[in-house]
PDB file of C-alpha atoms in Angstrom:
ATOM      1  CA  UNK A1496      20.740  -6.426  25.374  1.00 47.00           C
ATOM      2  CA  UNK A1497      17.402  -5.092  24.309  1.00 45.00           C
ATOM      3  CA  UNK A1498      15.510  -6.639  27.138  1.00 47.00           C
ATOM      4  CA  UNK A1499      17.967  -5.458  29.534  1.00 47.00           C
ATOM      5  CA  UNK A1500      17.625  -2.255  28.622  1.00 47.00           C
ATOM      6  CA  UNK A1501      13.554  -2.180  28.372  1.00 49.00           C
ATOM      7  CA  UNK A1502      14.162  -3.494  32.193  1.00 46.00           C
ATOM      8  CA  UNK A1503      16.679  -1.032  32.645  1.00 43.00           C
ATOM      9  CA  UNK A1504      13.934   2.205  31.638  1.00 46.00           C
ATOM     10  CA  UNK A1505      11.243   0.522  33.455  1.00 43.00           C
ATOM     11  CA  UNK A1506      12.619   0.658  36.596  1.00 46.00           C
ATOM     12  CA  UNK A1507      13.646   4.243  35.950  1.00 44.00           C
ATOM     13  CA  UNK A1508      10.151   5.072  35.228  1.00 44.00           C
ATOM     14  CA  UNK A1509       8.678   2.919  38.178  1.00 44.00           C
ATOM     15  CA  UNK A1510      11.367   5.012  40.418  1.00 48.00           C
ATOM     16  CA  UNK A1511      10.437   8.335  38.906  1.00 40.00           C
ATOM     17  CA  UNK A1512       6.657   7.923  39.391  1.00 43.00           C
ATOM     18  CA  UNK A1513       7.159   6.479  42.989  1.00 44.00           C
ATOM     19  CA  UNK A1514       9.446   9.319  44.200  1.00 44.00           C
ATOM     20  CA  UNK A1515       7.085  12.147  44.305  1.00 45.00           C
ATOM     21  CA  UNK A1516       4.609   9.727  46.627  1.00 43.00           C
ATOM     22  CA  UNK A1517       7.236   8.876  49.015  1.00 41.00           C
ATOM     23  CA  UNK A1518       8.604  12.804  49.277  1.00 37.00           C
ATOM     24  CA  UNK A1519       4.572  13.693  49.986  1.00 46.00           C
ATOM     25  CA  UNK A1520       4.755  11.288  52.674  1.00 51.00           C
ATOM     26  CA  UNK A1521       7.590  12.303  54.457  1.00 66.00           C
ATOM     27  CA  UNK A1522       6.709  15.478  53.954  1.00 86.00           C
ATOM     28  CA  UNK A1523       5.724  17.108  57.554  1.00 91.00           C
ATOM     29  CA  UNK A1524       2.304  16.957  58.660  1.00 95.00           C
ATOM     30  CA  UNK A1525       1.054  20.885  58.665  1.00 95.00           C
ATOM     31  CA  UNK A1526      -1.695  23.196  59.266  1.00 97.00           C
ATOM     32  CA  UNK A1527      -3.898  23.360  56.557  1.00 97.00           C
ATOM     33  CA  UNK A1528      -6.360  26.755  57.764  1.00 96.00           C
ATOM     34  CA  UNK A1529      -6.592  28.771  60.747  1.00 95.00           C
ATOM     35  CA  UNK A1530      -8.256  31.611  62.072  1.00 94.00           C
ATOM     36  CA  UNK A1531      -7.461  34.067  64.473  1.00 92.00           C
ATOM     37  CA  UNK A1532     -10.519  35.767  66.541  1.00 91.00           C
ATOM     38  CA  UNK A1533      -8.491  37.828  68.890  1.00 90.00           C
ATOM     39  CA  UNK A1534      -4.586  39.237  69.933  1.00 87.00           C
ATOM     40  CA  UNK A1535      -2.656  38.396  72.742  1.00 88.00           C
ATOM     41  CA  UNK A1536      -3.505  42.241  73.531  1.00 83.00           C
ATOM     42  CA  UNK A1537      -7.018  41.605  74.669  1.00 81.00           C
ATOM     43  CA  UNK A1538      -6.115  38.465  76.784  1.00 86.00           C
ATOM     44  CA  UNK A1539      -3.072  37.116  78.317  1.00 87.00           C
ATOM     45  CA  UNK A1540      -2.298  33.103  79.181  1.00 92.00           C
ATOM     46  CA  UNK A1541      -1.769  32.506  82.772  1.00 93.00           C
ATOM     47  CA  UNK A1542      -3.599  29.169  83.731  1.00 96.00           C
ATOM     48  CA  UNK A1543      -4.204  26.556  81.188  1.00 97.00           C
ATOM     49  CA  UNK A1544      -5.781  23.049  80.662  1.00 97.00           C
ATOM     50  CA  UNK A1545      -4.850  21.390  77.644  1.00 98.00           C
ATOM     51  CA  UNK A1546      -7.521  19.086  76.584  1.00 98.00           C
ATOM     52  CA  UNK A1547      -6.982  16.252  73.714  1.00 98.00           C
ATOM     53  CA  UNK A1548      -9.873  14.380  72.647  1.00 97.00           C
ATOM     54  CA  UNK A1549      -9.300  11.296  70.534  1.00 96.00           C
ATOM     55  CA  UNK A1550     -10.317   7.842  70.242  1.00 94.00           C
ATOM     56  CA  UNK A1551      -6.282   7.062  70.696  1.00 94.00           C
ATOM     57  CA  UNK A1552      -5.193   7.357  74.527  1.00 94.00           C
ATOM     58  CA  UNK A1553      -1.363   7.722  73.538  1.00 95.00           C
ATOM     59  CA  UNK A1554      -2.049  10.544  71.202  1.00 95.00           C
ATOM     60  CA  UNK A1555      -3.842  12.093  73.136  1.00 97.00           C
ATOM     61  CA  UNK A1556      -1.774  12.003  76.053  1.00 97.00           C
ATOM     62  CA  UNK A1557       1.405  12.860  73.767  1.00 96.00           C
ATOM     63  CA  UNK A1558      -0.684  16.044  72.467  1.00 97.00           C
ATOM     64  CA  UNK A1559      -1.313  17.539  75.771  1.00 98.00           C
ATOM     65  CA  UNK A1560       1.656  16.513  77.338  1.00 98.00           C
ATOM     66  CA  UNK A1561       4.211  18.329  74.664  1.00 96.00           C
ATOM     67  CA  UNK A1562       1.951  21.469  74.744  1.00 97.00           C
ATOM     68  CA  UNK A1563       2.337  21.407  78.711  1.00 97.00           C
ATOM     69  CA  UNK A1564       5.649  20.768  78.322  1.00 97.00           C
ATOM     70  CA  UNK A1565       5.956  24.106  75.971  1.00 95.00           C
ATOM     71  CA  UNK A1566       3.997  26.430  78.429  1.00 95.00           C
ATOM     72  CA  UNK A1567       5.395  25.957  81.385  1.00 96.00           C
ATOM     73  CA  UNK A1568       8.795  26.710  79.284  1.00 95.00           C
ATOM     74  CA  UNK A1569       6.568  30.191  78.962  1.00 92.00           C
ATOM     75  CA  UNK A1570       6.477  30.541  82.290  1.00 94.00           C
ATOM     76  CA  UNK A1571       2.510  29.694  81.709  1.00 95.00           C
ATOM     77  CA  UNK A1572       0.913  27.597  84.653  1.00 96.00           C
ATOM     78  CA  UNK A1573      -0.504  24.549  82.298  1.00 97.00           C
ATOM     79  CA  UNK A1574      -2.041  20.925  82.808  1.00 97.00           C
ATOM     80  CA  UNK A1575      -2.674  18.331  81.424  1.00 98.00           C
ATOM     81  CA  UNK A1576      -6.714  16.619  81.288  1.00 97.00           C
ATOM     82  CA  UNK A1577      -5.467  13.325  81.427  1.00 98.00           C
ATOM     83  CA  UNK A1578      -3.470  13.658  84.318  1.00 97.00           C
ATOM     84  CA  UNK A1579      -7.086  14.566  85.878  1.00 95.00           C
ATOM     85  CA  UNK A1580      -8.950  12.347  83.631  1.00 97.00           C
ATOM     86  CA  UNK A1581      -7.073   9.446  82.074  1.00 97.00           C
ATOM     87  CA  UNK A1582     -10.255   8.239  80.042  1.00 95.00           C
ATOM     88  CA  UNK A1583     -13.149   9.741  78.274  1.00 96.00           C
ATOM     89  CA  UNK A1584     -15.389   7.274  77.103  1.00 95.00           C
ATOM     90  CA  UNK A1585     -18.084   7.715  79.921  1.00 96.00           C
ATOM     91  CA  UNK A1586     -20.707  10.352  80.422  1.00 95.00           C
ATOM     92  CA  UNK A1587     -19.116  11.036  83.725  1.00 96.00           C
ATOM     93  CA  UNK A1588     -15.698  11.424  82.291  1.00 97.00           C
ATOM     94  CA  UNK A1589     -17.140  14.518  80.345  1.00 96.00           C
ATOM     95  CA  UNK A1590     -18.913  15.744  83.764  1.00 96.00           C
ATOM     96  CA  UNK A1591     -15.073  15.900  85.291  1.00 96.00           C
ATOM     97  CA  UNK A1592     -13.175  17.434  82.280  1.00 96.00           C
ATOM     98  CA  UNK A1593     -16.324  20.403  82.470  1.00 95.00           C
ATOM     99  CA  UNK A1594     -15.683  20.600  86.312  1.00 95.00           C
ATOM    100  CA  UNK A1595     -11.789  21.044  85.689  1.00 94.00           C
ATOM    101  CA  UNK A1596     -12.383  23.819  83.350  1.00 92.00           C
ATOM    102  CA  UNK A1597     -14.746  25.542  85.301  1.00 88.00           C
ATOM    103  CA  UNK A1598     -13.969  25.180  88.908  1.00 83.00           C
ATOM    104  CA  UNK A1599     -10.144  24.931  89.015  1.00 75.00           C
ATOM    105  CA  UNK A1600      -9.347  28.466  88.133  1.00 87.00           C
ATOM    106  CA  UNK A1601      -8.690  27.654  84.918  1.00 95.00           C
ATOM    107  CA  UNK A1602      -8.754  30.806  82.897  1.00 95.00           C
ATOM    108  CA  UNK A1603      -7.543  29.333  79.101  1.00 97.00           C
ATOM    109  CA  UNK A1604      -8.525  25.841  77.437  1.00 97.00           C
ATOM    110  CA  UNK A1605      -6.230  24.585  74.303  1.00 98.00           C
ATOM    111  CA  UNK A1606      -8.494  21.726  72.879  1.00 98.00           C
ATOM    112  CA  UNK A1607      -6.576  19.344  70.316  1.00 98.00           C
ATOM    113  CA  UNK A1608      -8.906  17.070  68.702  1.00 97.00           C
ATOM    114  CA  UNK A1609      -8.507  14.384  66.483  1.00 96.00           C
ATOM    115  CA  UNK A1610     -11.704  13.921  64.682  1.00 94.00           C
ATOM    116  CA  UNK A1611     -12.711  11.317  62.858  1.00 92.00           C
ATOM    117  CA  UNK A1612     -13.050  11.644  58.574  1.00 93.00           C
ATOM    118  CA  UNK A1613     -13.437   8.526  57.403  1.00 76.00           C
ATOM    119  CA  UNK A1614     -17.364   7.953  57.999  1.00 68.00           C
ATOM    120  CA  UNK A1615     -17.818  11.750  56.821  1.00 69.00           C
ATOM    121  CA  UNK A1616     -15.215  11.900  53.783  1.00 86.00           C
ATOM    122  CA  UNK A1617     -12.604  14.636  53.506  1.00 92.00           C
ATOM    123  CA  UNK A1618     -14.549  16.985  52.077  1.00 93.00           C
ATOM    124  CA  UNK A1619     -17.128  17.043  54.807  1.00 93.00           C
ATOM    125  CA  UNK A1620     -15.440  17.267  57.403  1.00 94.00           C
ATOM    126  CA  UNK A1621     -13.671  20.408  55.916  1.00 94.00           C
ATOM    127  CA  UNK A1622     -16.705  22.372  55.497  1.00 94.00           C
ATOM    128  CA  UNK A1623     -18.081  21.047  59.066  1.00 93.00           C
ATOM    129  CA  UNK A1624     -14.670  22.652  60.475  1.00 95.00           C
ATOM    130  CA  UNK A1625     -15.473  26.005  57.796  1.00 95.00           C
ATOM    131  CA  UNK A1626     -18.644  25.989  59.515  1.00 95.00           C
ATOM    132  CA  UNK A1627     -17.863  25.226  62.734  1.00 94.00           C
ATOM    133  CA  UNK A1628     -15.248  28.305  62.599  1.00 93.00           C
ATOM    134  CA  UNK A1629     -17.594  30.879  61.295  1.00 92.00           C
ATOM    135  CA  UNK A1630     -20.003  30.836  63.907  1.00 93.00           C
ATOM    136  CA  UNK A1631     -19.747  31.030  67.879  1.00 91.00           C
ATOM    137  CA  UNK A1632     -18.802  28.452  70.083  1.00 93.00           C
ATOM    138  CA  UNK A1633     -17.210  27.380  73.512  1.00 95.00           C
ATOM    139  CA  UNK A1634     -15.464  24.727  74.947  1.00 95.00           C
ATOM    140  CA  UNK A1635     -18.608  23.184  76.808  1.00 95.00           C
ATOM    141  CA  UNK A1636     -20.238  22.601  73.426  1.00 96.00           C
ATOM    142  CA  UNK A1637     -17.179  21.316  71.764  1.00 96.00           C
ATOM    143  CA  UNK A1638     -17.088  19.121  74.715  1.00 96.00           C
ATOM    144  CA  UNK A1639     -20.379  17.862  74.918  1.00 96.00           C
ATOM    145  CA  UNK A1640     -20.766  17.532  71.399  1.00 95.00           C
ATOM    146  CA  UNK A1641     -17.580  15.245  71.068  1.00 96.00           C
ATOM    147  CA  UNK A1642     -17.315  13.364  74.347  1.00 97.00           C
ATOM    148  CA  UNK A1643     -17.452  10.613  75.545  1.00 96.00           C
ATOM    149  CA  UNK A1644     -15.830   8.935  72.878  1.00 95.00           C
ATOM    150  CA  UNK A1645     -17.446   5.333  71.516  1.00 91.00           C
ATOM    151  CA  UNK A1646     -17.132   3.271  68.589  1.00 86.00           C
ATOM    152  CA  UNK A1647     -13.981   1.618  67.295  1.00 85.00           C
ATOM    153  CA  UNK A1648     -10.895   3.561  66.209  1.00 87.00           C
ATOM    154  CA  UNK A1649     -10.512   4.893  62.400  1.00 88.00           C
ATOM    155  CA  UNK A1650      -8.195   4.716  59.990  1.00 90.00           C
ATOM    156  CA  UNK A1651      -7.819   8.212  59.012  1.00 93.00           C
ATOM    157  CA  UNK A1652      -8.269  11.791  61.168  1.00 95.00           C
ATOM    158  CA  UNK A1653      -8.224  15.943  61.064  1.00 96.00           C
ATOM    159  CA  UNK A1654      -6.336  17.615  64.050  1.00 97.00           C
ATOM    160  CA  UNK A1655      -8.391  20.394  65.250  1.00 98.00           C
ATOM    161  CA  UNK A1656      -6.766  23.000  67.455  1.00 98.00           C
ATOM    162  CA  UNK A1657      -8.545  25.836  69.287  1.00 98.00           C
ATOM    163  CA  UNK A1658      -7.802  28.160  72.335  1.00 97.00           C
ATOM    164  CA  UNK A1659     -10.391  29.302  74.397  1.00 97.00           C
ATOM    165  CA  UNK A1660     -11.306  32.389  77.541  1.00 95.00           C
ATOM    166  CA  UNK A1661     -13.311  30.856  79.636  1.00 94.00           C
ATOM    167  CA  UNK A1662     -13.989  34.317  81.107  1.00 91.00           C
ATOM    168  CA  UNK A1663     -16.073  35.265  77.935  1.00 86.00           C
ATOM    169  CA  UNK A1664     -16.404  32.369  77.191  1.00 92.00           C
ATOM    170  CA  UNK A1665     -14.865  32.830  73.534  1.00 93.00           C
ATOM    171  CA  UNK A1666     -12.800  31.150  70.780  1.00 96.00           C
ATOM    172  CA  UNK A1667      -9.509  33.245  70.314  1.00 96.00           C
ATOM    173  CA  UNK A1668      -7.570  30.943  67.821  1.00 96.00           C
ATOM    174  CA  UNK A1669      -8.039  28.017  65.641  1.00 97.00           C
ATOM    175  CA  UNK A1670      -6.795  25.243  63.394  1.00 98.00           C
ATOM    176  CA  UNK A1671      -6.699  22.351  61.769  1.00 98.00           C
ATOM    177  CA  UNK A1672      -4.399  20.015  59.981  1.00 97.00           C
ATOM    178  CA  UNK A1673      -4.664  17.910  56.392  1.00 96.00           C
ATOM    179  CA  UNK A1674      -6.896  14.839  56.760  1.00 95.00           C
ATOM    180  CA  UNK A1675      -3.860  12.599  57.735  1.00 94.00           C
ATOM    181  CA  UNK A1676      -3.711   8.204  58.302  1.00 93.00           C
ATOM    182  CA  UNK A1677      -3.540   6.689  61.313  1.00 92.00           C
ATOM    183  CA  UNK A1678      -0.226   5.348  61.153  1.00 92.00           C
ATOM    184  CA  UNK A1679       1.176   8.912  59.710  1.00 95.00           C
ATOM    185  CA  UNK A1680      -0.819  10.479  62.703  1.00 94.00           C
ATOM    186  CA  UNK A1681       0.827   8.491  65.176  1.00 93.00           C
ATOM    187  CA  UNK A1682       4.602   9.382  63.384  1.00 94.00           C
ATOM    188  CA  UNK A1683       3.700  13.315  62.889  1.00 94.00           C
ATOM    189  CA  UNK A1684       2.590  14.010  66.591  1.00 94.00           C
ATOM    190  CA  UNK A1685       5.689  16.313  66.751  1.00 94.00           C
ATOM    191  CA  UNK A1686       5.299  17.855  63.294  1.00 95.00           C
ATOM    192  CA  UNK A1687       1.747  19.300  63.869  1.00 95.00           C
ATOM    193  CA  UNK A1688       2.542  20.358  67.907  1.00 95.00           C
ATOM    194  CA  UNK A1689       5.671  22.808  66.361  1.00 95.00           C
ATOM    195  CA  UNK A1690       3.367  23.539  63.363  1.00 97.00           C
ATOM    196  CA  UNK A1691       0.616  25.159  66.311  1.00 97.00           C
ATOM    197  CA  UNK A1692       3.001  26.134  68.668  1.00 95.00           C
ATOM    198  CA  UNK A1693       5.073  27.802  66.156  1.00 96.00           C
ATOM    199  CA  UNK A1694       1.779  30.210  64.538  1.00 96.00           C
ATOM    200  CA  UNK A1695       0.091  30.822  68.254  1.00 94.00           C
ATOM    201  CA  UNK A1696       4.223  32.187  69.048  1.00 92.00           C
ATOM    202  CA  UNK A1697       4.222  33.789  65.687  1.00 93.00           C
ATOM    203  CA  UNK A1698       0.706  35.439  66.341  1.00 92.00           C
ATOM    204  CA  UNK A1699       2.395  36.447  70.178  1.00 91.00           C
ATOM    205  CA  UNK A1700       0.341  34.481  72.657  1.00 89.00           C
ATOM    206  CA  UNK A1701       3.555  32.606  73.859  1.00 81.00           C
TER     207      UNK A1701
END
């Protein structure tokens, strides 16, 4: 009876140490920091390319597809990159996601990119996104600076959101997520699009 009932708390204890673990992980993905540059006063969406950039053709295609999906729901004239550019690992795959932006009348780019962490750690790529935030940038440079895309895929990413004027050209919103796995990634698409969608609503540019 003893034994049974050592077994008996030990798999009460084993439960009641696991549980917290497996609520964190089905907890939904979320954004972890954001800024906000401008108001929907100053600038109002009309023609937008949604451009994901990630190592993973289904997410990105699932990124800018759901965000499409949502702006045209606006009544906000929205594509999707891929549809223009299904890959981005060439130099010349770059060249055509710059022309879209730039000679299509394209007046608004929403850039959703899942960066890699792993070879940086989570704590650099934090304060590369801090930095990257605080000073100026545009979409070419985020573009150049992250495309084409080469190597083999990682294990583990942070979801970095921004919406850009191309008229100034200027950041007016950004975000990013927790440093999230793969695997969770690829189950919490969904979670982080309503997490974006619902703060650029909240902040009134949809």
């Amino acid at each position: 009876m003893k034994m049974c009932a050592s077994y008996l708390m030990l798999a009460l204890l084993l439960s009641l140490l696991l549980a917290p673990a497996s609520h964190a992980a089905d907890a939904p993905l979320r954004l972890a920091d954001r800024e906000v540059l401008a108001s929907p006063g100053e600038f109002r969406l009309a023609n937008v390319l949604v451009v994901g950039i990630s190592d993973d053709r289904d997410i990105r295609n699932r990124f800018e597809d759901r965000f499409v999906t949502h702006l045209r729901g606006r009544g906000v004239q929205a594509t999707a990159s891929h549809s223009i550019v299904p890959d981005l690992t060439d130099l010349e795959d770059r060249d055509r996601i710059l022309s879209a932006i730039y000679t299509e009348g394209i007046d608004a780019v929403l850039t959703v990119r899942a960066a890699r962490v792993e070879r940086r750690g989570d704590d650099d790529w934090i304060a590369a996104w801090d930095a990257w935030s605080a000073a100026a940038s545009t979409p070419r440079e985020l573009i150049e600076a992250s495309l084409p895309i080469t190597g083999k895929q990682t294990k583990k990413y942070g979801v970095e959101f921004a919406l850009w004027e191309i008229a100034g050209p200027r950041r007016l919103w950004a975000a990013h997520s927790d440093v999230v796995k793969r695997k969770r990634l690829d189950d919490g698409v969904g979670d982080l699009l309503q997490a974006a969608i619902a703060d650029l609503r909240d902040r009134g540019w949809f």
